[in-house]
Short mmCIF file of C-alpha atoms (C1' of nucleotides) in Angstrom, two decimals:
data_model
loop_
_atom_site.label_atom_id
_atom_site.label_comp_id
_atom_site.label_asym_id
_atom_site.label_seq_id
_atom_site.Cartn_x
_atom_site.Cartn_y
_atom_site.Cartn_z
CA MET N 19 -0.06 0.30 -0.06
CA VAL N 20 1.31 3.36 -1.03
CA VAL N 21 0.09 6.65 0.77
CA THR N 22 1.24 10.02 -0.20
CA ARG N 23 0.36 13.45 0.53
CA PHE N 24 0.20 16.90 -0.27
CA ALA N 25 0.76 19.35 2.25
CA PRO N 26 0.77 22.99 1.33
CA SER N 27 0.78 25.68 3.92
CA PRO N 28 -2.17 28.17 3.35
CA THR N 29 -1.12 30.87 1.09
CA GLY N 30 -4.33 31.50 -0.82
CA TYR N 31 -3.56 29.63 -3.95
CA LEU N 32 -1.92 27.07 -5.43
CA HIS N 33 1.29 27.94 -7.38
CA ILE N 34 2.89 26.08 -10.42
CA GLY N 35 5.97 24.43 -7.67
CA GLY N 36 3.02 23.27 -5.43
CA LEU N 37 0.82 21.58 -8.74
CA ARG N 38 3.89 19.86 -9.55
CA THR N 39 4.76 17.99 -6.16
CA ALA N 40 1.10 17.33 -6.11
CA LEU N 41 1.02 15.84 -9.53
CA LEU N 42 3.86 13.44 -8.59
CA SER N 43 2.18 12.33 -5.42
CA TYR N 44 -0.82 11.89 -6.90
CA LEU N 45 0.72 9.87 -9.98
CA TRP N 46 2.89 7.74 -7.56
CA ALA N 47 -0.27 6.85 -5.24
CA ARG N 48 -2.59 6.25 -8.13
CA LYS N 49 -0.30 4.13 -10.09
CA ASN N 50 -0.07 1.82 -7.06
CA ASN N 51 -3.86 2.04 -6.34
CA GLY N 52 -2.89 3.70 -3.13
CA THR N 53 -4.27 6.60 -1.25
CA PHE N 54 -3.27 10.72 -2.03
CA LEU N 55 -3.78 12.94 0.75
CA LEU N 56 -4.51 16.68 1.27
CA ARG N 57 -3.26 18.00 4.45
CA ILE N 58 -3.23 22.05 5.03
CA GLU N 59 -0.36 22.94 7.36
CA ASP N 60 -1.58 25.96 9.24
CA THR N 61 -0.10 25.07 12.50
CA ASP N 62 0.39 29.21 13.00
CA PHE N 63 -3.38 29.86 12.85
CA SER N 64 -3.39 31.76 9.83
CA ARG N 65 -6.98 33.12 9.21
CA ASN N 66 -7.23 32.12 5.67
CA ASP N 67 -6.77 28.53 5.51
CA GLU N 68 -10.38 27.18 4.70
CA ALA N 69 -10.49 29.56 1.81
CA ALA N 70 -6.90 28.49 0.97
CA ALA N 71 -7.81 25.06 0.77
CA LEU N 72 -10.82 25.67 -1.18
CA ALA N 73 -8.70 27.44 -3.83
CA ILE N 74 -6.29 24.41 -4.04
CA VAL N 75 -9.39 22.04 -4.42
CA GLU N 76 -10.55 24.09 -7.38
CA ALA N 77 -7.05 23.96 -8.88
CA PHE N 78 -7.20 20.52 -8.37
CA LYS N 79 -10.54 20.05 -9.94
CA TRP N 80 -9.38 21.90 -13.16
CA VAL N 81 -6.23 19.89 -13.92
CA GLY N 82 -8.17 16.74 -12.97
CA LEU N 83 -6.69 15.67 -9.51
CA GLN N 84 -8.37 14.14 -7.05
CA HIS N 85 -7.22 13.76 -3.42
CA ASP N 86 -8.82 10.87 -1.27
CA GLY N 87 -10.59 11.33 2.23
CA LYS N 88 -11.46 14.55 3.89
CA ILE N 89 -9.06 17.62 3.85
CA GLU N 90 -7.13 17.23 7.06
CA TYR N 91 -6.52 20.75 9.08
CA GLN N 92 -3.24 20.91 11.25
CA SER N 93 -5.21 23.46 12.90
CA SER N 94 -7.92 20.97 14.12
CA ARG N 95 -5.50 18.45 15.32
CA LEU N 96 -4.09 20.19 18.44
CA GLU N 97 -5.25 17.98 20.58
CA ILE N 98 -3.13 14.91 19.11
CA TYR N 99 -0.06 16.76 19.01
CA LYS N 100 -0.39 17.85 22.69
CA GLN N 101 -1.01 14.17 23.42
CA HIS N 102 2.15 13.11 21.87
CA ILE N 103 4.09 16.00 23.05
CA GLN N 104 3.07 14.69 26.65
CA GLN N 105 3.85 11.31 25.79
CA LEU N 106 7.63 12.36 24.96
CA LEU N 107 7.45 14.68 28.35
CA ASN N 108 6.34 11.47 30.36
CA GLU N 109 8.81 9.41 29.04
CA GLY N 110 11.71 11.85 29.22
CA LYS N 111 12.29 12.01 25.65
CA ALA N 112 11.53 15.79 25.79
CA TYR N 113 11.63 18.26 28.33
CA LYS N 114 10.29 21.99 29.42
CA CYS N 115 13.44 24.67 28.66
CA TYR N 116 12.34 28.02 30.94
CA MET N 117 14.74 30.11 29.08
CA SER N 118 13.24 33.30 27.73
CA LYS N 119 13.27 34.46 24.18
CA GLU N 120 15.63 37.25 25.62
CA GLU N 121 18.26 34.99 26.91
CA LEU N 122 18.08 32.64 23.81
CA GLU N 123 18.49 35.49 21.79
CA ALA N 124 21.53 36.81 23.58
CA LEU N 125 23.37 32.95 23.67
CA ARG N 126 22.73 33.22 19.99
CA GLU N 127 24.38 36.88 19.78
CA GLU N 128 27.25 35.53 21.93
CA GLN N 129 27.52 32.29 19.95
CA THR N 130 27.68 34.26 16.68
CA GLN N 131 30.37 36.72 17.79
CA ARG N 132 32.26 33.68 18.79
CA LYS N 133 31.75 32.19 15.08
CA GLU N 134 30.09 29.46 16.60
CA ARG N 135 27.15 27.83 15.30
CA PRO N 136 23.81 29.29 17.06
CA LYS N 137 22.57 26.57 19.09
CA TYR N 138 20.94 25.97 22.15
CA ASP N 139 23.21 25.07 24.79
CA ASN N 140 21.05 22.26 26.40
CA ARG N 141 20.74 24.29 29.91
CA TYR N 142 17.28 22.51 31.02
CA ARG N 143 18.14 19.22 29.57
CA GLU N 144 18.40 17.53 32.96
CA PHE N 145 16.95 20.28 34.82
CA THR N 146 15.05 18.89 38.06
CA GLY N 147 14.90 22.05 40.19
CA THR N 148 12.06 24.30 40.75
CA PRO N 149 11.07 26.47 37.54
CA PRO N 150 11.57 30.18 37.54
CA GLU N 151 8.76 32.17 38.70
CA GLY N 152 6.21 33.36 36.01
CA ARG N 153 7.93 31.41 33.16
CA GLU N 154 6.00 30.05 30.49
CA ALA N 155 8.06 26.95 29.23
CA VAL N 156 8.68 25.59 25.79
CA VAL N 157 9.07 21.69 25.37
CA ARG N 158 12.16 20.54 23.85
CA ILE N 159 13.00 17.41 22.38
CA LYS N 160 16.13 15.51 23.18
CA ALA N 161 18.04 14.94 20.17
CA PRO N 162 21.19 12.80 20.02
CA LEU N 163 24.35 14.51 21.14
CA GLU N 164 26.49 12.97 18.56
CA GLY N 165 26.85 10.69 15.61
CA SER N 166 24.98 11.12 12.43
CA ILE N 167 21.51 11.07 11.13
CA THR N 168 21.07 9.45 7.23
CA VAL N 169 18.65 10.55 5.62
CA HIS N 170 17.99 7.53 2.57
CA ASP N 171 16.28 10.07 -0.21
CA GLY N 172 15.09 8.12 -3.49
CA VAL N 173 16.24 11.19 -5.24
CA LYS N 174 19.35 12.29 -3.73
CA GLY N 175 20.53 8.87 -2.30
CA ASP N 176 21.73 8.53 1.27
CA VAL N 177 22.65 11.82 2.64
CA VAL N 178 24.53 12.00 5.86
CA PHE N 179 24.09 14.69 8.41
CA ASN N 180 26.44 15.47 11.44
CA VAL N 181 24.73 15.90 14.35
CA HIS N 182 27.14 18.22 15.56
CA ASP N 183 26.70 20.76 12.57
CA ILE N 184 22.83 20.82 12.47
CA LEU N 185 21.12 19.61 15.43
CA ASP N 186 20.20 20.66 18.92
CA ASP N 187 17.37 20.51 21.31
CA PHE N 188 14.74 22.00 18.98
CA ILE N 189 11.09 23.22 20.25
CA ILE N 190 8.37 21.05 19.65
CA ALA N 191 5.76 23.06 21.34
CA ARG N 192 5.99 26.83 21.91
CA SER N 193 5.65 28.94 25.32
CA ASP N 194 1.55 28.89 24.07
CA GLY N 195 1.38 25.18 23.90
CA THR N 196 1.15 25.13 20.07
CA PRO N 197 3.49 22.33 18.41
CA THR N 198 5.83 23.73 15.67
CA TYR N 199 6.22 22.55 12.21
CA ASN N 200 8.89 19.56 12.43
CA PHE N 201 7.19 17.92 14.98
CA VAL N 202 3.48 17.79 13.50
CA VAL N 203 4.79 17.06 10.05
CA ALA N 204 6.24 13.78 11.36
CA VAL N 205 3.21 13.33 13.43
CA ASP N 206 0.87 13.30 10.85
CA ASP N 207 2.74 11.44 8.37
CA ALA N 208 2.96 8.77 10.72
CA LEU N 209 -0.36 8.68 12.03
CA MET N 210 -1.79 9.08 8.90
CA GLY N 211 0.26 6.10 7.35
CA VAL N 212 1.98 7.94 4.90
CA THR N 213 4.71 5.71 3.23
CA ASP N 214 6.08 7.87 0.60
CA VAL N 215 6.98 11.43 1.03
CA ILE N 216 7.44 13.58 -2.06
CA ARG N 217 8.11 17.21 -1.64
CA GLY N 218 10.22 19.85 -2.57
CA ASP N 219 14.14 19.24 -1.89
CA ASP N 220 14.00 22.62 0.22
CA HIS N 221 12.85 20.29 2.86
CA LEU N 222 15.53 17.94 2.81
CA SER N 223 17.73 19.67 5.61
CA ASN N 224 14.42 19.57 7.89
CA THR N 225 14.49 15.79 7.28
CA PRO N 226 16.88 15.14 10.47
CA LYS N 227 14.90 16.66 12.39
CA GLN N 228 11.76 14.55 11.38
CA ILE N 229 13.70 11.62 11.96
CA VAL N 230 14.36 12.67 15.38
CA VAL N 231 10.63 12.76 16.07
CA TYR N 232 9.82 9.37 14.23
CA GLN N 233 12.47 7.71 16.49
CA ALA N 234 11.16 9.38 19.44
CA LEU N 235 7.90 8.22 19.02
CA GLY N 236 8.73 4.94 17.83
CA PHE N 237 7.28 5.46 14.36
CA PRO N 238 8.27 3.91 11.10
CA ILE N 239 10.35 6.19 8.90
CA PRO N 240 8.88 6.90 5.50
CA LYS N 241 10.52 6.75 1.90
CA PHE N 242 11.53 10.11 1.18
CA PHE N 243 11.81 11.72 -2.35
CA HIS N 244 13.06 15.41 -2.48
CA VAL N 245 12.37 16.74 -6.10
CA PRO N 246 14.42 19.70 -7.06
CA MET N 247 13.18 22.80 -7.26
CA ILE N 248 12.14 25.07 -10.11
CA HIS N 249 14.19 28.02 -11.22
CA ASN N 250 13.36 31.08 -13.09
CA HIS N 251 16.11 32.01 -16.00
CA ASP N 252 18.24 33.77 -13.39
CA GLY N 253 18.64 30.36 -11.60
CA LYS N 254 16.86 31.94 -8.82
CA LYS N 255 13.45 30.78 -6.97
CA LEU N 256 10.50 31.07 -9.13
CA SER N 257 8.57 34.03 -8.19
CA LYS N 258 5.21 35.56 -9.19
CA ARG N 259 6.91 37.58 -12.23
CA ASP N 260 8.28 34.36 -13.60
CA GLY N 261 5.07 32.39 -13.91
CA ALA N 262 4.66 31.06 -10.58
CA THR N 263 1.45 32.42 -10.02
CA ASP N 264 -1.79 30.87 -9.08
CA VAL N 265 -2.44 27.87 -11.27
CA ILE N 266 -5.84 29.07 -11.99
CA ALA N 267 -3.99 31.99 -13.85
CA TYR N 268 -2.90 29.49 -16.25
CA LYS N 269 -6.45 28.60 -17.16
CA THR N 270 -7.40 32.27 -17.89
CA MET N 271 -4.42 32.83 -19.94
CA GLY N 272 -5.67 30.04 -22.06
CA TYR N 273 -3.39 27.15 -21.05
CA THR N 274 -4.92 23.28 -21.03
CA PRO N 275 -4.75 21.05 -18.12
CA GLU N 276 -3.05 18.37 -20.26
CA ALA N 277 -0.32 20.54 -21.36
CA LEU N 278 0.37 22.20 -17.96
CA LEU N 279 0.68 18.45 -16.36
CA ASN N 280 3.03 17.38 -19.40
CA PHE N 281 5.05 20.40 -19.06
CA LEU N 282 5.47 19.87 -15.37
CA VAL N 283 5.95 16.07 -15.35
CA ARG N 284 8.69 16.49 -17.93
CA LEU N 285 10.40 18.80 -15.41
CA GLY N 286 13.17 16.69 -13.75
CA TRP N 287 11.50 13.65 -15.09
CA SER N 288 11.69 12.05 -18.52
CA HIS N 289 11.33 8.80 -20.00
CA GLY N 290 13.84 8.13 -23.12
CA ASP N 291 13.13 10.82 -26.02
CA GLN N 292 9.46 10.82 -25.08
CA GLU N 293 7.73 14.27 -24.70
CA ILE N 294 4.05 13.83 -24.94
CA PHE N 295 2.76 12.30 -21.98
CA SER N 296 -1.49 11.65 -21.52
CA MET N 297 -2.31 10.96 -18.21
CA VAL N 298 -2.60 7.26 -18.76
CA GLU N 299 0.94 7.22 -19.86
CA MET N 300 2.15 9.19 -17.19
CA LEU N 301 0.65 6.91 -14.46
CA GLU N 302 2.13 4.01 -16.40
CA LEU N 303 5.60 5.37 -16.73
CA PHE N 304 6.38 7.44 -13.72
CA ASP N 305 8.25 6.09 -10.80
CA PRO N 306 9.84 8.76 -8.39
CA SER N 307 13.22 7.04 -8.48
CA ASP N 308 13.67 8.17 -11.74
CA ILE N 309 13.56 12.12 -10.93
CA ASN N 310 16.52 13.88 -11.89
CA ARG N 311 18.69 15.19 -8.69
CA SER N 312 19.25 18.74 -10.16
CA ALA N 313 16.79 21.72 -10.32
CA SER N 314 15.41 22.68 -13.78
CA VAL N 315 14.73 26.21 -15.21
CA TYR N 316 10.91 27.31 -16.14
CA ASN N 317 10.72 27.63 -19.66
CA VAL N 318 7.42 29.28 -21.29
CA GLU N 319 8.65 28.28 -24.96
CA LYS N 320 8.06 24.72 -24.40
CA LEU N 321 5.02 25.16 -22.28
CA ASP N 322 3.70 27.17 -25.24
CA TRP N 323 4.51 24.20 -27.57
CA LEU N 324 2.77 21.38 -25.53
CA ASN N 325 -0.23 23.83 -25.37
CA SER N 326 -0.71 24.14 -29.02
CA HIS N 327 0.16 20.60 -29.55
CA TYR N 328 -2.72 19.78 -27.44
CA LEU N 329 -5.20 22.35 -29.14
CA LYS N 330 -4.03 21.04 -32.46
CA ASN N 331 -5.29 17.58 -31.71
CA MET N 332 -8.12 18.44 -30.04
CA THR N 333 -11.40 17.81 -31.41
CA ASN N 334 -13.95 20.68 -32.50
CA GLU N 335 -16.30 19.86 -29.40
CA LYS N 336 -13.91 20.14 -26.90
CA LEU N 337 -12.74 23.31 -28.05
CA CYS N 338 -15.78 24.80 -28.36
CA GLU N 339 -16.35 23.61 -24.94
CA LEU N 340 -13.48 25.29 -23.47
CA LEU N 341 -13.76 28.63 -25.61
CA GLU N 342 -17.02 29.49 -23.64
CA PHE N 343 -14.47 30.23 -20.83
CA HIS N 344 -12.59 32.63 -23.09
CA GLY N 345 -15.98 34.34 -24.14
CA VAL N 346 -16.43 32.70 -27.40
CA MET N 347 -20.06 31.08 -27.63
CA LEU N 348 -20.35 28.93 -30.99
CA ILE N 349 -22.34 26.21 -30.01
CA SER N 350 -25.16 27.21 -32.32
CA HIS N 351 -22.84 28.61 -34.90
CA ASP N 352 -23.58 26.46 -38.51
CA LYS N 353 -19.85 27.23 -39.49
CA ARG N 354 -18.26 26.12 -36.47
CA GLU N 355 -16.56 23.41 -37.80
CA ILE N 356 -14.79 25.22 -40.80
CA LEU N 357 -13.90 28.29 -38.04
CA LEU N 358 -12.18 25.97 -35.82
CA ASP N 359 -10.58 24.14 -38.44
CA ALA N 360 -9.22 27.30 -39.40
CA VAL N 361 -7.84 28.88 -36.21
CA LYS N 362 -6.94 25.89 -34.24
CA GLU N 363 -3.59 25.17 -35.45
CA ARG N 364 -2.61 28.92 -35.36
CA ALA N 365 -2.82 29.59 -31.72
CA LYS N 366 -0.32 28.91 -28.96
CA THR N 367 -3.28 29.36 -26.45
CA LEU N 368 -7.16 29.32 -26.22
CA SER N 369 -7.29 32.87 -25.23
CA GLU N 370 -5.40 33.64 -28.36
CA MET N 371 -7.67 31.34 -30.17
CA ALA N 372 -10.63 33.32 -29.13
CA MET N 373 -8.79 36.44 -30.43
CA LEU N 374 -8.22 35.12 -33.83
CA ILE N 375 -11.84 33.89 -34.04
CA SER N 376 -13.30 37.45 -33.20
CA GLU N 377 -10.84 38.65 -35.77
CA ILE N 378 -13.00 36.79 -38.46
CA LEU N 379 -16.24 37.17 -37.06
CA VAL N 380 -16.03 41.06 -36.41
CA LYS N 381 -15.51 43.29 -39.48
CA PRO N 382 -12.15 45.15 -39.36
CA ALA N 383 -12.83 48.62 -37.20
CA GLY N 384 -10.67 50.48 -39.92
CA PHE N 385 -7.63 50.10 -42.22
CA GLU N 386 -4.12 51.17 -41.20
CA GLU N 387 -2.05 53.20 -43.40
CA ALA N 388 0.72 51.09 -43.29
CA VAL N 389 -1.39 48.01 -44.13
CA LEU N 390 -3.07 49.81 -47.17
CA LYS N 391 0.38 50.89 -48.57
CA LYS N 392 1.91 47.57 -48.39
CA GLY N 393 -1.15 45.54 -49.63
CA TYR N 394 -3.57 47.89 -51.36
CA LYS N 395 -2.12 48.80 -54.94
CA GLU N 396 -3.61 50.83 -57.46
CA ASP N 397 -4.61 47.55 -59.22
CA SER N 398 -6.26 46.28 -56.38
CA LYS N 399 -9.58 47.87 -56.51
CA GLU N 400 -10.01 46.30 -59.92
CA VAL N 401 -9.37 42.96 -58.92
CA LEU N 402 -11.59 43.16 -56.13
CA GLU N 403 -14.54 44.51 -57.95
CA LYS N 404 -13.89 41.29 -60.52
CA PHE N 405 -13.98 39.26 -57.60
CA SER N 406 -17.29 40.60 -56.20
CA THR N 407 -19.03 40.25 -59.58
CA ALA N 408 -17.77 36.84 -59.91
CA LEU N 409 -18.85 36.17 -56.11
CA ARG N 410 -22.43 37.51 -56.91
CA ALA N 411 -22.76 35.51 -60.08
CA ALA N 412 -21.80 32.29 -58.54
CA LYS N 413 -24.03 29.78 -57.12
CA GLU N 414 -24.28 27.70 -53.77
CA LEU N 415 -21.20 28.62 -51.98
CA HIS N 416 -20.71 26.70 -48.85
CA LEU N 417 -17.09 25.36 -48.44
CA PRO N 418 -13.95 26.82 -48.45
CA SER N 419 -13.22 24.94 -51.79
CA ASP N 420 -16.22 26.70 -53.61
CA TYR N 421 -14.74 30.08 -52.69
CA HIS N 422 -11.05 29.05 -53.67
CA HIS N 423 -12.64 28.04 -56.93
CA VAL N 424 -14.17 31.64 -57.67
CA MET N 425 -10.88 33.29 -56.56
CA GLU N 426 -9.14 30.80 -58.77
CA SER N 427 -11.49 31.71 -61.76
CA VAL N 428 -10.65 35.23 -61.41
CA VAL N 429 -7.22 34.82 -61.09
CA THR N 430 -7.19 32.86 -64.60
CA GLU N 431 -9.43 35.23 -66.13
CA MET N 432 -7.13 38.42 -65.44
CA GLY N 433 -4.00 36.56 -65.70
CA ILE N 434 -2.57 37.80 -62.48
CA GLY N 435 -1.16 35.60 -59.68
CA PHE N 436 -2.66 34.90 -56.50
CA GLY N 437 -0.78 37.32 -54.51
CA LYS N 438 -2.72 39.92 -56.47
CA ILE N 439 -6.05 39.10 -54.86
CA GLY N 440 -4.90 37.52 -51.58
CA GLN N 441 -3.45 40.82 -50.39
CA PRO N 442 -6.21 43.46 -50.68
CA LEU N 443 -9.03 40.51 -49.92
CA ARG N 444 -7.23 39.77 -46.81
CA ILE N 445 -7.28 43.40 -45.88
CA ALA N 446 -10.69 44.01 -46.78
CA LEU N 447 -11.64 40.63 -44.60
CA LEU N 448 -9.50 41.02 -41.71
CA GLY N 449 -7.71 44.47 -41.72
CA LYS N 450 -4.71 42.97 -41.86
CA LEU N 451 -1.82 41.33 -43.82
CA SER N 452 -1.88 37.86 -42.56
CA GLY N 453 -4.03 35.37 -41.09
CA PRO N 454 -6.14 32.56 -41.93
CA GLY N 455 -6.85 31.04 -45.40
CA LEU N 456 -9.37 33.57 -46.90
CA ASP N 457 -11.33 30.68 -48.32
CA SER N 458 -12.21 29.50 -44.93
CA VAL N 459 -12.98 33.15 -43.70
CA MET N 460 -15.27 33.70 -46.41
CA ALA N 461 -17.13 30.39 -46.07
CA ILE N 462 -17.63 31.19 -42.56
CA ILE N 463 -18.73 34.68 -42.86
CA GLY N 464 -20.85 34.02 -46.01
CA VAL N 465 -21.19 35.55 -49.33
CA GLU N 466 -22.85 38.62 -48.37
CA GLU N 467 -21.00 39.89 -45.52
CA THR N 468 -17.94 39.06 -47.64
CA LEU N 469 -19.60 41.45 -50.31
CA GLU N 470 -19.80 43.87 -47.98
CA ARG N 471 -16.41 44.09 -46.45
CA ILE N 472 -15.13 44.40 -49.82
CA ASN N 473 -17.26 47.08 -50.38
CA THR N 474 -16.25 48.84 -47.30
CA LEU N 475 -12.48 48.84 -48.19
CA ILE N 476 -13.18 49.92 -52.21
CA SER N 477 -14.95 52.98 -50.88
CA TYR N 478 -12.47 53.81 -48.00
"C1'" G W 16 29.23 31.86 7.65
"C1'" G W 17 28.05 26.18 9.12
"C1'" C W 18 25.61 22.37 6.83
"C1'" U W 19 23.35 19.98 2.40
"C1'" C W 20 22.25 19.50 -2.17
"C1'" C W 21 23.59 20.44 -7.51
"C1'" A W 22 26.87 20.91 -12.35
"C1'" U W 23 25.48 17.82 -20.74
"C1'" C W 24 23.53 22.49 -26.52
"C1'" A W 25 20.25 29.13 -24.51
"C1'" U W 26 16.23 25.87 -22.02
"C1'" C W 27 13.93 20.50 -20.63
"C1'" U W 28 16.38 16.14 -21.30
"C1'" A W 29 19.16 10.91 -22.81
"C1'" A W 30 23.65 7.93 -21.62
"C1'" C W 31 23.43 4.05 -16.03
"C1'" G W 32 32.73 2.48 -18.00
"C1'" G W 33 33.21 1.40 -24.36
"C1'" U W 34 28.17 6.38 -29.11
"C1'" U W 35 30.73 10.82 -34.60
"C1'" A W 36 27.41 12.57 -26.76
"C1'" G W 37 21.22 11.33 -29.03
"C1'" G W 38 15.70 13.65 -28.63
"C1'" A W 39 12.33 17.86 -27.83
"C1'" U W 40 12.03 23.65 -27.31
"C1'" C W 41 13.88 28.25 -29.00
"C1'" C W 42 16.64 30.34 -32.86
"C1'" C W 43 18.57 30.24 -38.24
"C1'" A W 44 17.86 28.26 -43.57
"C1'" G W 45 15.40 25.79 -47.07
"C1'" G W 46 10.54 23.78 -48.94
"C1'" U W 47 4.81 24.08 -48.60
"C1'" U W 48 1.14 28.34 -48.27
"C1'" U W 49 -2.57 33.94 -51.72
"C1'" U W 50 -0.33 35.88 -46.41
"C1'" C W 51 1.03 34.42 -41.31
"C1'" A W 52 0.91 29.95 -38.60
"C1'" U W 53 0.98 24.72 -39.04
"C1'" C W 54 3.41 20.87 -41.37
"C1'" C W 55 7.99 18.87 -43.98
"C1'" U W 56 13.81 18.84 -44.49
"C1'" G W 57 18.33 20.83 -42.96
"C1'" G W 58 21.43 23.60 -39.88
"C1'" U W 59 23.72 26.04 -35.26
"C1'" C W 60 24.57 24.73 -30.18
"C1'" A W 61 26.75 21.08 -24.79
"C1'" C W 62 29.83 16.93 -21.13
"C1'" A W 63 32.22 23.95 -15.88
"C1'" G W 64 37.71 23.46 -14.64
"C1'" G W 65 42.11 20.58 -12.88
"C1'" G W 66 43.77 16.01 -10.94
"C1'" G W 67 43.29 10.94 -10.38
"C1'" U W 68 41.22 5.25 -11.02
"C1'" U W 69 41.03 2.37 -15.59
"C1'" C W 70 43.16 -0.64 -21.54
"C1'" A W 71 38.78 2.61 -21.80
"C1'" A W 72 35.74 8.47 -18.10
"C1'" A W 73 30.08 12.77 -19.51
"C1'" U W 74 29.59 8.12 -16.36
"C1'" C W 75 33.77 5.95 -10.46
"C1'" C W 76 37.14 9.27 -6.63
"C1'" C W 77 39.42 14.24 -4.91
"C1'" C W 78 39.78 19.22 -5.39
"C1'" U W 79 38.65 23.96 -7.30
"C1'" U W 80 34.96 27.22 -9.40
"C1'" G W 81 30.14 28.58 -9.74
"C1'" G W 82 24.58 27.89 -8.64
"C1'" A W 83 20.85 26.71 -5.24
"C1'" G W 84 18.35 25.40 -0.52
"C1'" U W 85 18.59 25.55 4.60
"C1'" C W 86 20.13 27.19 9.32
"C1'" A W 87 13.82 30.69 14.15
"C1'" C W 88 8.98 29.87 20.07
"C1'" C W 89 7.83 30.49 10.22
"C1'" A W 90 5.50 26.75 7.53
#
RNA sequence: GGCUCCAUCAUCUAACGGUUAGGAUCCCAGGUUUUCAUCCUGGUCACAGGGGUUCAAAUCCCCUUGGAGUCACCA
C-alpha cells in the first residue's frame, strides 16, 4: 500500500511548483492503487486556511487531480499533537525549557560573535529544580548529542548529516503550547500512514529533525523523495513575475490542463525521448526513483509548444466547450467546424484562439495606412470588383473550396498571380496582412458579409 | 558564515565505463501556403575547470569554481 500526501501551507492559492509536487505524489499513489491525501499545514493559525484549501481544491479540479478522504487541517488536530508531546514528556524524551526569548537571543548573539553555530546549550535538558517564577516553558525534544543521521532519499541517495553541525534540542511546542512544524509534520505523516513523502528539496535539511521525532515516538520512517526546485532564468527561486502564479491563472491565460501537467511532469523527469504524455501514460511510466537530482528552469516556450500541440489535436467539440470560458460562444454557429479548423493550428493558447475567432467574425474597425500601402495597390480595386462580380454570379457557395474556385477563376481570367487578389482581399476581410486562409474566412462569414467588407474597403 | 544538494547545447533532457554525446523546445535556413501560422527537410549549439582510478571516463574518486537550498517559539 502506498500513501502519499500533498501538504501545502495556506498561502491563498496553488502555485506551479506546488502543483508539480502534488502531481508527482498523485501519480505515484494512483499508479500503486494507493491513497493521495491533502493536508493543510496551518499550525500558525493563519486566518485564511479554509479559503486557501478551497482554492487548492479548485485548482486540483481544473487539472483533474483528486485527493482521497477529507481534507485534514493541522489546526484542528491540536489535541493529537498535545497528546504526543505529553507522551514524550512522560517518557523523558522531551523536556520543558524555561529560557526566555531574550536569553536565547543573547546566547545566540554570543555564539555568533565567537563564530560558532547558534545553538541551544541544553541548559534545561536535565533540569530537575524548581522552575523560575512566572515563566512559560517551551518543550524541547532530546536530540542525539553525537553521531549522524542519514536520510535515505529516493532521489538524492543517502544524505548524511552530522549531528554536531545541524542539530540541537529543538522546540516542539511553543510557550503558548502550540506545536511547531517539524514536529507536526512527522506526527501527521506517521499517523496518517504516509509511506512515501514526495516534496520539494528545500525540505531536505529539515528531514533529520523529523527523523528525530519519528524515532522518539517509535514511528516507522517513510520513504523520502526530495524533488529539485524549479528555477527562473536567473537560477533563482521561481517568483510571481516568472510565472509562479496561481495555477488558475494558467486557465485564464488559455492553457489546457493536459499541457500544463505534461509540462510539469517533464521538469526533472523523463522517459527516453518521449515528450508527450497523457495522464494514462504518466500513470504507467512515472516512478519517483527516476526523478533527476538537479534543479530545472521554468521555460514558457516549451509550455507554449505543448499547449499548441494539445490544441491542434483537440476535437472541435471540446475546443468549443473550452472557448466558452474565454467568451466565445459557438455552440449554435452553423460554420463552427470550418471556423475551428481554420484557427486551431494557429494559436498557442485558447485566449489567443478566441482573439483569432473574433478577428474573423467581427468586421475590421478600420484600415491602417501602413497596411494599405503595403497590400492595397493601384490595380487592387479592379481585382476586388471583378471578384465581387464573380462572387455574385456564383451559386451554392458553402465550403472553403467553393470560394477557392471563384478566386481561381478570377485569377485565371485576369492572368494574375494569387498574390494580387490575396493581399487586398485579406485587408478587406480581416484588416491585416496575415491570418487564416481566405477561402475559409469567406465560407465562415458568407457571401453577403464578404461583399460588404470588400465594398467597405473599396470605398474607404 | 556552518551544513546539505546540484553541475551535458540558450532551455527541458538521453547516456547508468566503450556512441561521430541522442531527442525535444527556442533560434537560423530551405520547402509547402494567396499571407501568417501549421507542417516537412536541414542547420547552429553542450559534457564548468583541474587532478586521479581504468585498456577505456560525461559516467567512479578528490580538489577548485559556480549555482541553489537550509540554518527561528515561520511553514
